[in-house]
Amino acid sequence: MNSPINSMTLGGTMPLCRHTTPYATPSATWTAGQSVTIKFSPHAAAHSGGHCEFSISYDNGKTFAVIHQELRYCFLGSKPASTTNTATILSYTFDLPADLPSSDKAVFAWTWVNASGNREFYMNCADVAIKGGSSSSYTGKEMTIANYPGYPTIPEFVQDYDTGLQYYTNAKQITVSPNGS
């Protein structure tokens, strides 16, 4: 959360997920349908909130389907009275879809488009194992990428938190699976 993978203003593009080499072992093992909690560092700027997504990939981080969204006020919970860099929410708990396929080589991603400041795109990934899945594939919205080369730029939106929402709400449905289809 402390540094974006791209800044439209400052440059410095990194690959999606920051790295392209998978870890030898998963950093966590989750069960499809279970509740998970994602925690963030308390020492990062909240940039007045913004749009966050949590997504899953089964093809080494090339294609991601969304499993949870926190739109508009990520890290804040509600519209701030003014521009702020103080996060009031530093963890999100949500249920993994019960129909996530099982795999020892899934990639979990968190992405964020900040509401104020330089037009940036944040992304962090973790290699995870998914157990107990009830399906051979998962269909969800395609992960939104913005403020990154080749993708739309979402302008600052601290006054209008609906800015850029069309990229999230109109995202196409995609299917991801451990067999790479």
PDB file of C-alpha atoms in Angstrom:
ATOM      1  CA  MET A   1       0.000   0.000   0.000  1.00  0.00           C
ATOM      2  CA  ASN A   2       2.974   2.309   0.406  1.00  0.00           C
ATOM      3  CA  SER A   3       3.842   2.636  -3.265  1.00  0.00           C
ATOM      4  CA  PRO A   4       1.875   2.326  -6.503  1.00  0.00           C
ATOM      5  CA  ILE A   5       2.857   0.067  -9.381  1.00  0.00           C
ATOM      6  CA  ASN A   6       2.205   3.035 -11.663  1.00  0.00           C
ATOM      7  CA  SER A   7       1.782   6.781 -11.389  1.00  0.00           C
ATOM      8  CA  MET A   8       0.435   8.575 -14.450  1.00  0.00           C
ATOM      9  CA  THR A   9       2.095  11.729 -13.106  1.00  0.00           C
ATOM     10  CA  LEU A  10       5.380  10.411 -11.743  1.00  0.00           C
ATOM     11  CA  GLY A  11       5.979   7.366 -13.975  1.00  0.00           C
ATOM     12  CA  GLY A  12       7.685   4.267 -12.624  1.00  0.00           C
ATOM     13  CA  THR A  13       5.558   1.444 -14.011  1.00  0.00           C
ATOM     14  CA  MET A  14       6.059  -2.005 -12.448  1.00  0.00           C
ATOM     15  CA  PRO A  15       4.547  -5.280 -13.687  1.00  0.00           C
ATOM     16  CA  LEU A  16       1.127  -6.223 -12.377  1.00  0.00           C
ATOM     17  CA  CYS A  17       1.606  -8.018  -9.031  1.00  0.00           C
ATOM     18  CA  ARG A  18       5.031  -6.280  -8.796  1.00  0.00           C
ATOM     19  CA  HIS A  19       6.773  -9.606  -9.482  1.00  0.00           C
ATOM     20  CA  THR A  20       6.460 -12.258 -12.160  1.00  0.00           C
ATOM     21  CA  THR A  21       8.055 -15.244 -10.388  1.00  0.00           C
ATOM     22  CA  PRO A  22       5.692 -17.350  -8.238  1.00  0.00           C
ATOM     23  CA  TYR A  23       6.708 -18.258  -4.691  1.00  0.00           C
ATOM     24  CA  ALA A  24       7.753 -21.857  -4.128  1.00  0.00           C
ATOM     25  CA  THR A  25       4.951 -22.378  -1.600  1.00  0.00           C
ATOM     26  CA  PRO A  26       1.652 -20.536  -1.060  1.00  0.00           C
ATOM     27  CA  SER A  27       1.667 -17.777   1.543  1.00  0.00           C
ATOM     28  CA  ALA A  28      -1.777 -18.913   2.770  1.00  0.00           C
ATOM     29  CA  THR A  29      -4.192 -21.798   2.357  1.00  0.00           C
ATOM     30  CA  TRP A  30      -7.859 -20.830   2.212  1.00  0.00           C
ATOM     31  CA  THR A  31     -11.025 -22.859   1.897  1.00  0.00           C
ATOM     32  CA  ALA A  32     -13.628 -21.840  -0.681  1.00  0.00           C
ATOM     33  CA  GLY A  33     -16.572 -20.233   1.126  1.00  0.00           C
ATOM     34  CA  GLN A  34     -14.567 -19.300   4.238  1.00  0.00           C
ATOM     35  CA  SER A  35     -14.330 -15.818   5.677  1.00  0.00           C
ATOM     36  CA  VAL A  36     -10.926 -14.154   5.169  1.00  0.00           C
ATOM     37  CA  THR A  37      -9.520 -10.963   6.651  1.00  0.00           C
ATOM     38  CA  ILE A  38      -7.120  -8.796   4.663  1.00  0.00           C
ATOM     39  CA  LYS A  39      -5.092  -6.345   6.781  1.00  0.00           C
ATOM     40  CA  PHE A  40      -3.252  -3.198   5.684  1.00  0.00           C
ATOM     41  CA  SER A  41      -0.334  -1.282   7.160  1.00  0.00           C
ATOM     42  CA  PRO A  42      -1.311   1.602   9.451  1.00  0.00           C
ATOM     43  CA  HIS A  43       1.520   3.770   8.098  1.00  0.00           C
ATOM     44  CA  ALA A  44       0.275   4.449   4.584  1.00  0.00           C
ATOM     45  CA  ALA A  45      -1.560   7.397   3.042  1.00  0.00           C
ATOM     46  CA  ALA A  46      -5.256   6.775   2.339  1.00  0.00           C
ATOM     47  CA  HIS A  47      -5.497   9.360  -0.492  1.00  0.00           C
ATOM     48  CA  SER A  48      -9.133  10.156   0.452  1.00  0.00           C
ATOM     49  CA  GLY A  49     -10.274   6.598  -0.212  1.00  0.00           C
ATOM     50  CA  GLY A  50     -11.024   5.288  -3.660  1.00  0.00           C
ATOM     51  CA  HIS A  51     -11.976   2.070  -5.399  1.00  0.00           C
ATOM     52  CA  CYS A  52     -10.557  -1.278  -4.170  1.00  0.00           C
ATOM     53  CA  GLU A  53     -10.993  -4.776  -5.513  1.00  0.00           C
ATOM     54  CA  PHE A  54      -9.911  -8.193  -4.299  1.00  0.00           C
ATOM     55  CA  SER A  55      -9.472 -10.739  -7.081  1.00  0.00           C
ATOM     56  CA  ILE A  56      -8.299 -14.260  -7.889  1.00  0.00           C
ATOM     57  CA  SER A  57      -6.227 -15.665 -10.750  1.00  0.00           C
ATOM     58  CA  TYR A  58      -5.487 -19.233 -11.775  1.00  0.00           C
ATOM     59  CA  ASP A  59      -3.110 -18.460 -14.669  1.00  0.00           C
ATOM     60  CA  ASN A  60      -0.120 -17.021 -12.773  1.00  0.00           C
ATOM     61  CA  GLY A  61      -1.591 -13.533 -12.512  1.00  0.00           C
ATOM     62  CA  LYS A  62      -2.500 -12.915 -16.141  1.00  0.00           C
ATOM     63  CA  THR A  63      -6.306 -12.946 -15.727  1.00  0.00           C
ATOM     64  CA  PHE A  64      -8.143 -11.929 -12.550  1.00  0.00           C
ATOM     65  CA  ALA A  65     -11.805 -12.295 -11.573  1.00  0.00           C
ATOM     66  CA  VAL A  66     -13.152 -10.097  -8.756  1.00  0.00           C
ATOM     67  CA  ILE A  67     -14.254 -11.793  -5.546  1.00  0.00           C
ATOM     68  CA  HIS A  68     -14.933  -8.636  -3.456  1.00  0.00           C
ATOM     69  CA  GLN A  69     -15.187  -4.861  -4.023  1.00  0.00           C
ATOM     70  CA  GLU A  70     -14.926  -1.814  -1.742  1.00  0.00           C
ATOM     71  CA  LEU A  71     -15.869   1.034  -4.053  1.00  0.00           C
ATOM     72  CA  ARG A  72     -15.786   4.794  -3.417  1.00  0.00           C
ATOM     73  CA  TYR A  73     -14.541   4.896   0.188  1.00  0.00           C
ATOM     74  CA  CYS A  74     -11.909   2.169   0.484  1.00  0.00           C
ATOM     75  CA  PHE A  75      -9.946   2.715   3.737  1.00  0.00           C
ATOM     76  CA  LEU A  76     -12.522   5.272   4.931  1.00  0.00           C
ATOM     77  CA  GLY A  77     -15.949   3.622   5.022  1.00  0.00           C
ATOM     78  CA  SER A  78     -17.796   6.842   4.176  1.00  0.00           C
ATOM     79  CA  LYS A  79     -17.307  10.084   2.263  1.00  0.00           C
ATOM     80  CA  PRO A  80     -14.699  12.261   3.973  1.00  0.00           C
ATOM     81  CA  ALA A  81     -15.479  15.892   4.768  1.00  0.00           C
ATOM     82  CA  SER A  82     -12.310  16.926   2.943  1.00  0.00           C
ATOM     83  CA  THR A  83      -9.127  15.484   1.460  1.00  0.00           C
ATOM     84  CA  THR A  84      -7.534  13.104   3.963  1.00  0.00           C
ATOM     85  CA  ASN A  85      -4.564  10.761   4.164  1.00  0.00           C
ATOM     86  CA  THR A  86      -5.747   9.071   7.361  1.00  0.00           C
ATOM     87  CA  ALA A  87      -7.232   5.604   6.949  1.00  0.00           C
ATOM     88  CA  THR A  88     -10.020   4.677   9.352  1.00  0.00           C
ATOM     89  CA  ILE A  89     -10.419   1.113   8.020  1.00  0.00           C
ATOM     90  CA  LEU A  90      -7.297  -1.037   7.851  1.00  0.00           C
ATOM     91  CA  SER A  91      -8.844  -4.467   7.343  1.00  0.00           C
ATOM     92  CA  TYR A  92     -11.608  -6.031   5.302  1.00  0.00           C
ATOM     93  CA  THR A  93     -13.323  -9.312   6.081  1.00  0.00           C
ATOM     94  CA  PHE A  94     -15.346 -11.047   3.396  1.00  0.00           C
ATOM     95  CA  ASP A  95     -16.425 -14.529   2.372  1.00  0.00           C
ATOM     96  CA  LEU A  96     -14.603 -16.240  -0.451  1.00  0.00           C
ATOM     97  CA  PRO A  97     -17.049 -17.520  -3.069  1.00  0.00           C
ATOM     98  CA  ALA A  98     -17.993 -21.131  -2.314  1.00  0.00           C
ATOM     99  CA  ASP A  99     -17.584 -22.005  -5.989  1.00  0.00           C
ATOM    100  CA  LEU A 100     -13.906 -21.060  -6.217  1.00  0.00           C
ATOM    101  CA  PRO A 101     -12.004 -23.969  -7.756  1.00  0.00           C
ATOM    102  CA  SER A 102      -9.407 -25.749  -5.664  1.00  0.00           C
ATOM    103  CA  SER A 103      -5.784 -25.092  -6.611  1.00  0.00           C
ATOM    104  CA  ASP A 104      -2.354 -25.024  -5.004  1.00  0.00           C
ATOM    105  CA  LYS A 105      -1.303 -22.223  -7.377  1.00  0.00           C
ATOM    106  CA  ALA A 106      -3.867 -19.410  -7.220  1.00  0.00           C
ATOM    107  CA  VAL A 107      -2.876 -15.735  -7.071  1.00  0.00           C
ATOM    108  CA  PHE A 108      -4.836 -13.377  -4.812  1.00  0.00           C
ATOM    109  CA  ALA A 109      -4.704  -9.660  -5.680  1.00  0.00           C
ATOM    110  CA  TRP A 110      -5.667  -6.394  -4.063  1.00  0.00           C
ATOM    111  CA  THR A 111      -5.974  -3.359  -6.338  1.00  0.00           C
ATOM    112  CA  TRP A 112      -6.734   0.276  -5.581  1.00  0.00           C
ATOM    113  CA  VAL A 113      -7.336   3.489  -7.506  1.00  0.00           C
ATOM    114  CA  ASN A 114      -6.870   6.396  -5.097  1.00  0.00           C
ATOM    115  CA  ALA A 115      -9.426   9.235  -4.929  1.00  0.00           C
ATOM    116  CA  SER A 116      -6.961  12.116  -4.412  1.00  0.00           C
ATOM    117  CA  GLY A 117      -3.378  12.857  -5.322  1.00  0.00           C
ATOM    118  CA  ASN A 118      -1.349  11.680  -8.300  1.00  0.00           C
ATOM    119  CA  ARG A 119      -3.274   9.349 -10.608  1.00  0.00           C
ATOM    120  CA  GLU A 120      -1.922   6.038  -9.400  1.00  0.00           C
ATOM    121  CA  PHE A 121      -2.677   2.322  -9.521  1.00  0.00           C
ATOM    122  CA  TYR A 122      -1.808   0.128  -6.554  1.00  0.00           C
ATOM    123  CA  MET A 123      -1.623  -3.660  -6.683  1.00  0.00           C
ATOM    124  CA  ASN A 124      -0.245  -6.340  -4.411  1.00  0.00           C
ATOM    125  CA  CYS A 125      -0.495 -10.090  -4.896  1.00  0.00           C
ATOM    126  CA  ALA A 126      -0.001 -13.248  -2.880  1.00  0.00           C
ATOM    127  CA  ASP A 127       0.303 -16.831  -3.999  1.00  0.00           C
ATOM    128  CA  VAL A 128      -2.407 -18.819  -2.201  1.00  0.00           C
ATOM    129  CA  ALA A 129      -3.840 -22.331  -2.186  1.00  0.00           C
ATOM    130  CA  ILE A 130      -7.612 -22.765  -2.399  1.00  0.00           C
ATOM    131  CA  LYS A 131      -9.094 -25.955  -0.945  1.00  0.00           C
ATOM    132  CA  GLY A 132     -12.626 -27.377  -0.878  1.00  0.00           C
ATOM    133  CA  GLY A 133     -13.860 -25.686  -4.036  1.00  0.00           C
ATOM    134  CA  SER A 134     -17.200 -26.894  -5.394  1.00  0.00           C
ATOM    135  CA  SER A 135     -16.586 -25.980  -9.026  1.00  0.00           C
ATOM    136  CA  SER A 136     -14.035 -26.406 -11.790  1.00  0.00           C
ATOM    137  CA  SER A 137     -14.213 -22.667 -12.669  1.00  0.00           C
ATOM    138  CA  TYR A 138     -15.269 -19.310 -11.230  1.00  0.00           C
ATOM    139  CA  THR A 139     -17.090 -16.555 -13.093  1.00  0.00           C
ATOM    140  CA  GLY A 140     -16.941 -12.961 -11.868  1.00  0.00           C
ATOM    141  CA  LYS A 141     -16.253  -9.435 -13.039  1.00  0.00           C
ATOM    142  CA  GLU A 142     -12.913  -8.863 -14.708  1.00  0.00           C
ATOM    143  CA  MET A 143     -10.544  -6.974 -12.401  1.00  0.00           C
ATOM    144  CA  THR A 144     -10.445  -3.271 -13.233  1.00  0.00           C
ATOM    145  CA  ILE A 145      -7.094  -1.770 -14.165  1.00  0.00           C
ATOM    146  CA  ALA A 146      -6.853   2.033 -14.413  1.00  0.00           C
ATOM    147  CA  ASN A 147      -4.158   4.693 -14.223  1.00  0.00           C
ATOM    148  CA  TYR A 148      -1.783   2.172 -15.791  1.00  0.00           C
ATOM    149  CA  PRO A 149      -0.313   2.295 -19.327  1.00  0.00           C
ATOM    150  CA  GLY A 150      -2.798   1.052 -21.921  1.00  0.00           C
ATOM    151  CA  TYR A 151      -5.792   1.413 -19.580  1.00  0.00           C
ATOM    152  CA  PRO A 152      -8.203   4.271 -18.757  1.00  0.00           C
ATOM    153  CA  THR A 153      -7.161   7.100 -16.464  1.00  0.00           C
ATOM    154  CA  ILE A 154      -9.604   7.889 -13.678  1.00  0.00           C
ATOM    155  CA  PRO A 155      -9.281  11.561 -12.657  1.00  0.00           C
ATOM    156  CA  GLU A 156      -9.226  12.725  -9.037  1.00  0.00           C
ATOM    157  CA  PHE A 157     -12.663  12.156  -7.545  1.00  0.00           C
ATOM    158  CA  VAL A 158     -12.614  13.373  -3.969  1.00  0.00           C
ATOM    159  CA  GLN A 159     -15.695  15.544  -4.709  1.00  0.00           C
ATOM    160  CA  ASP A 160     -17.596  12.927  -6.776  1.00  0.00           C
ATOM    161  CA  TYR A 161     -17.054   9.357  -5.630  1.00  0.00           C
ATOM    162  CA  ASP A 162     -19.008   7.997  -8.589  1.00  0.00           C
ATOM    163  CA  THR A 163     -16.129   9.012 -10.882  1.00  0.00           C
ATOM    164  CA  GLY A 164     -14.724   5.967 -12.622  1.00  0.00           C
ATOM    165  CA  LEU A 165     -17.364   3.608 -11.243  1.00  0.00           C
ATOM    166  CA  GLN A 166     -18.465   2.669 -14.758  1.00  0.00           C
ATOM    167  CA  TYR A 167     -15.191   0.760 -15.205  1.00  0.00           C
ATOM    168  CA  TYR A 168     -16.098  -1.370 -12.186  1.00  0.00           C
ATOM    169  CA  THR A 169     -19.850  -1.767 -12.632  1.00  0.00           C
ATOM    170  CA  ASN A 170     -19.636  -2.378 -16.397  1.00  0.00           C
ATOM    171  CA  ALA A 171     -16.680  -4.783 -16.235  1.00  0.00           C
ATOM    172  CA  LYS A 172     -17.252  -7.840 -18.361  1.00  0.00           C
ATOM    173  CA  GLN A 173     -17.849 -11.220 -16.760  1.00  0.00           C
ATOM    174  CA  ILE A 174     -14.941 -13.621 -17.136  1.00  0.00           C
ATOM    175  CA  THR A 175     -14.361 -17.216 -16.147  1.00  0.00           C
ATOM    176  CA  VAL A 176     -11.127 -18.352 -14.535  1.00  0.00           C
ATOM    177  CA  SER A 177     -10.071 -21.911 -13.784  1.00  0.00           C
ATOM    178  CA  PRO A 178      -7.023 -23.919 -12.716  1.00  0.00           C
ATOM    179  CA  ASN A 179      -6.804 -25.520 -16.154  1.00  0.00           C
ATOM    180  CA  GLY A 180      -6.047 -22.091 -17.645  1.00  0.00           C
ATOM    181  CA  SER A 181      -9.228 -21.666 -19.671  1.00  0.00           C
TER     182      SER A 181
END
